[in-house]
Amino acid sequence: MFAQFFGSFLLHKGLVTAEDLTQAFEEKKNTRMRLGVLAINAGLMTSEQVEHVNVTQQSVDKRFGDLCVELGYLTDSDVERLLSEQPTDYLLLGQTLVNSGVMSNADFEKAIIEYKDENSLSNDDISGNQSDKLSKLISGFYHFDTAANARIYTEFTTLLFKDIIRFIGDDFTPMGSSIIHELEAPHIVKQSITGEYSSITCVAADTAEYIAFAERFAKEEFTEVDDFVDATVGEFMNVNNGLFTVNESNEHGIELQLDPQEIHAGEKIVFENPAFLIPVSFSFGEINFVISNG
């Protein structure tokens, strides 16, 4: 999930375009990590040193790692350790952007240092999907810490993104949230969570994006919005919200229930309490997720 938020960071900084990210998320499936990017990320080499080795390779028939050791940039153990590490998604994304010429090694070096610094992240923090670091990243990105129910918003959204990756795909970019009091869209699925506290959740989208989202979840093709498409989008929400209520019970002893879903086509929904609108940009378009906690 760090790859998606790193992509959003790059987009916000104007280092890439939305089209660049869409293409990179598709191409990173076949991207092979290079030692230079791994060394830059680990802080063992600078981008200038990597470029020096790249230039040297043009006149010397030696492997990149061997040259790094020969030039004194890395040790044999450094090379062995870097090559043995499983590349993470955010590094694969960065490597893909470098390979395509969208970013240089220097751009990547500056961006990854700034990204880690802004979010107080270490290499170990973003080498996996540690829940505590993800929650901290998401809370800061969406400014949930200013909300009265910060924990609920943070844990719901963290789970939401995990389920998006699991059921829909990882080719998305989180966009900045906003506070809304009403929601209107061609297609909205709404579900209330009730019990020891209450929440309202929604998935909203235009027609083409709504269909594409349903296709991803059902792994089927649809030509128009019908009851089955509505039910499919609703089932994604039901799965996510169901897992959320189980987590609330298991981890916090809070008992919640899910109300039946409501389908709203071209209607306006008014929230009694302020709601967070969380746009997510996929390769097929934008889907809006909403949560309001009462």
XYZ file of C-alpha atoms in Angstrom:
294
model
C 0.000 0.000 0.000
C 2.988 2.308 0.445
C 3.407 2.302 -3.343
C -0.017 3.888 -3.836
C 0.658 6.642 -1.309
C 4.155 7.195 -2.706
C 2.525 7.578 -6.133
C 0.093 10.121 -4.681
C 3.065 11.985 -3.191
C 4.810 12.085 -6.588
C 1.609 13.302 -8.254
C 1.085 16.023 -5.632
C 4.682 17.206 -6.083
C 4.228 17.448 -9.846
C 6.925 14.843 -10.533
C 4.549 12.589 -12.458
C 1.178 12.810 -14.146
C -1.865 10.640 -13.503
C -1.182 8.993 -16.860
C 2.411 8.273 -15.823
C 1.188 6.504 -12.694
C -1.454 4.512 -14.531
C 1.113 3.231 -16.995
C 3.700 2.576 -14.275
C 1.310 0.535 -12.140
C 0.602 -1.634 -15.162
C 4.239 -2.002 -16.205
C 5.673 -2.587 -12.731
C 4.343 -6.157 -12.861
C 7.175 -6.921 -15.270
C 9.784 -4.568 -13.837
C 13.095 -5.977 -12.663
C 14.729 -4.129 -9.806
C 18.150 -2.668 -10.449
C 20.870 -2.495 -7.871
C 21.244 1.260 -8.281
C 17.708 2.073 -7.140
C 18.027 -0.404 -4.264
C 21.277 1.254 -3.161
C 19.783 4.764 -3.394
C 16.754 3.715 -1.354
C 18.976 2.131 1.295
C 21.065 5.300 1.512
C 24.225 3.439 0.487
C 24.774 5.338 -2.763
C 23.834 8.714 -4.170
C 22.235 9.194 -7.570
C 25.502 10.737 -8.810
C 27.403 7.606 -7.820
C 24.857 5.407 -9.561
C 25.145 7.478 -12.737
C 28.951 7.259 -12.505
C 28.743 3.470 -12.450
C 26.252 3.486 -15.339
C 28.618 5.594 -17.446
C 31.610 3.425 -16.499
C 29.717 0.308 -17.588
C 29.619 1.696 -21.127
C 33.369 1.210 -21.438
C 34.015 -1.680 -19.045
C 32.514 -5.162 -19.363
C 31.682 -5.630 -15.699
C 28.506 -6.080 -13.700
C 27.030 -3.076 -11.928
C 27.615 -4.564 -8.478
C 31.228 -5.488 -9.222
C 31.932 -1.941 -10.379
C 30.308 -0.485 -7.263
C 32.659 -2.549 -5.116
C 35.675 -1.725 -7.285
C 34.912 2.006 -7.084
C 34.436 1.824 -3.335
C 30.736 2.698 -3.311
C 29.583 -0.644 -1.890
C 31.085 -3.641 -0.169
C 30.564 -7.229 -1.276
C 28.232 -7.742 1.679
C 26.229 -4.626 0.705
C 25.698 -6.018 -2.798
C 24.751 -9.448 -1.489
C 22.275 -8.015 1.009
C 20.609 -5.663 -1.474
C 20.217 -8.381 -4.087
C 18.756 -10.812 -1.553
C 16.018 -8.432 -0.396
C 12.547 -8.839 -1.808
C 11.743 -5.653 -3.754
C 8.764 -3.767 -2.389
C 5.968 -2.290 -4.457
C 7.014 1.322 -3.941
C 10.527 0.502 -5.187
C 9.122 -1.344 -8.205
C 6.986 1.721 -8.926
C 10.032 3.988 -8.666
C 12.135 1.676 -10.829
C 9.403 1.583 -13.480
C 9.208 5.382 -13.560
C 13.006 5.585 -13.886
C 13.042 2.934 -16.637
C 10.410 4.835 -18.630
C 12.326 8.113 -18.331
C 9.585 9.837 -16.321
C 12.017 10.234 -13.427
C 15.799 10.206 -13.203
C 17.760 8.477 -10.457
C 18.334 11.937 -8.972
C 14.584 12.623 -9.014
C 13.927 9.315 -7.293
C 16.601 9.921 -4.672
C 15.241 13.355 -3.780
C 11.623 12.144 -3.774
C 12.137 9.064 -1.613
C 14.184 11.002 0.953
C 11.525 13.720 1.141
C 8.699 11.174 1.286
C 10.269 9.268 4.166
C 11.122 12.485 5.989
C 7.637 13.966 5.663
C 6.018 10.786 6.961
C 8.716 9.825 9.501
C 9.251 6.484 7.763
C 12.326 4.279 7.763
C 13.267 1.615 5.215
C 12.010 -1.062 7.597
C 8.694 0.763 8.020
C 7.873 0.580 4.318
C 9.362 -2.824 3.569
C 6.007 -4.467 4.229
C 2.457 -3.662 5.297
C 2.901 -2.980 9.003
C -0.525 -1.959 10.248
C 0.716 0.645 12.710
C 2.775 2.486 10.090
C -0.004 2.243 7.513
C -2.494 3.630 9.983
C -0.164 6.512 10.847
C 0.399 7.248 7.164
C -3.322 7.182 6.367
C -4.272 9.283 9.384
C -1.762 11.942 8.392
C -2.638 11.860 4.697
C -6.346 12.387 5.347
C -5.917 14.574 8.465
C -8.067 12.206 10.489
C -6.221 13.305 13.622
C -8.360 16.434 13.602
C -11.598 14.407 13.665
C -13.515 13.527 16.815
C -13.527 9.834 15.869
C -9.988 9.634 14.497
C -9.403 5.970 15.375
C -12.575 4.797 13.669
C -11.888 6.763 10.494
C -8.273 5.614 10.384
C -8.955 1.924 10.963
C -11.893 1.882 8.537
C -9.872 3.528 5.761
C -6.800 1.359 6.364
C -8.967 -1.740 5.975
C -10.678 -0.220 2.931
C -7.387 0.156 1.063
C -6.296 -3.346 1.998
C -9.573 -4.687 0.597
C -9.238 -2.582 -2.556
C -5.823 -4.144 -3.195
C -7.134 -7.602 -2.372
C -10.357 -7.522 -4.387
C -10.055 -4.730 -6.995
C -6.358 -4.222 -7.765
C -3.342 -2.162 -6.793
C -3.411 0.215 -9.768
C -4.853 3.176 -7.905
C -3.784 6.487 -6.444
C -5.315 7.876 -3.230
C -6.428 11.480 -3.681
C -6.884 14.130 -1.007
C -10.067 13.922 1.055
C -12.647 16.597 1.753
C -15.409 17.150 4.283
C -18.898 16.985 2.799
C -22.436 17.300 4.136
C -24.212 15.874 1.106
C -23.397 13.497 -1.730
C -24.849 13.301 -5.226
C -23.739 10.937 -7.998
C -25.279 8.834 -10.796
C -24.740 5.709 -8.694
C -24.443 5.412 -4.914
C -24.499 2.386 -2.656
C -25.073 3.298 0.975
C -24.778 1.125 4.057
C -25.204 2.105 7.687
C -23.288 0.532 10.555
C -25.202 0.590 13.840
C -24.698 -0.541 17.397
C -22.544 0.994 20.115
C -21.922 3.804 17.641
C -23.266 4.520 14.158
C -21.582 5.187 10.829
C -22.733 5.755 7.281
C -20.608 4.436 4.419
C -21.023 4.968 0.687
C -19.501 4.034 -2.648
C -20.276 6.579 -5.380
C -19.283 6.842 -9.032
C -20.257 7.777 -12.549
C -21.702 5.019 -14.739
C -18.583 3.827 -16.590
C -16.468 3.771 -13.439
C -19.243 2.086 -11.450
C -19.440 -0.715 -14.012
C -15.662 -1.088 -14.166
C -15.455 -1.353 -10.372
C -18.131 -4.057 -10.381
C -16.292 -5.917 -13.150
C -13.093 -5.937 -11.136
C -14.818 -7.337 -8.050
C -16.988 -9.910 -9.845
C -14.353 -10.769 -12.478
C -17.095 -10.572 -15.092
C -17.958 -8.176 -17.894
C -21.022 -5.931 -17.725
C -22.547 -3.706 -20.393
C -24.944 -1.652 -18.284
C -25.930 -0.923 -14.719
C -28.552 -3.385 -13.544
C -29.551 -5.013 -10.281
C -26.625 -7.427 -10.479
C -24.092 -4.625 -10.892
C -25.640 -2.756 -7.940
C -25.513 -5.963 -5.894
C -21.877 -6.531 -6.875
C -20.736 -3.090 -5.745
C -22.862 -3.568 -2.649
C -21.180 -6.893 -1.939
C -17.755 -5.233 -1.923
C -19.076 -2.769 0.634
C -20.681 -5.581 2.616
C -17.417 -7.540 2.736
C -15.382 -4.513 3.789
C -17.888 -3.343 6.379
C -18.358 -6.871 7.675
C -14.626 -7.248 8.252
C -14.601 -3.854 9.944
C -17.333 -4.849 12.409
C -15.505 -8.107 13.185
C -12.300 -6.160 13.870
C -14.154 -3.731 16.126
C -15.526 -6.642 18.135
C -12.284 -8.610 18.324
C -9.904 -5.716 18.944
C -12.020 -3.203 20.864
C -14.972 -5.172 22.239
C -17.412 -2.965 20.315
C -20.472 -4.750 18.914
C -21.847 -3.418 15.623
C -24.341 -4.557 12.990
C -24.755 -3.864 9.284
C -28.023 -2.434 7.995
C -29.320 -3.494 4.566
C -27.738 -1.628 1.687
C -29.543 1.154 -0.140
C -29.166 1.917 -3.852
C -29.437 5.572 -4.864
C -29.379 6.370 -8.588
C -28.940 10.052 -9.316
C -30.196 10.984 -5.864
C -28.750 13.255 -3.193
C -27.793 11.927 0.224
C -27.647 14.395 3.120
C -25.502 13.535 6.140
C -26.484 14.594 9.649
C -22.814 14.753 10.589
C -19.802 15.827 8.500
C -18.552 13.043 6.233
C -15.132 12.310 4.769
C -15.128 12.008 0.972
C -12.191 9.786 -0.056
C -11.584 9.816 -3.835
C -9.520 6.990 -5.303
C -8.200 7.257 -8.857
C -7.992 3.913 -10.669
C -6.732 3.206 -14.174
C -10.396 3.056 -15.240
C -11.449 6.277 -13.490
C -12.382 7.642 -10.070
C -14.417 5.999 -7.329
C -15.517 7.952 -4.262
C -15.762 6.361 -0.831
C -17.518 8.098 2.033
C -17.629 7.534 5.776
C -19.537 9.593 8.326
C -19.428 8.679 11.994
C -22.141 9.839 14.342
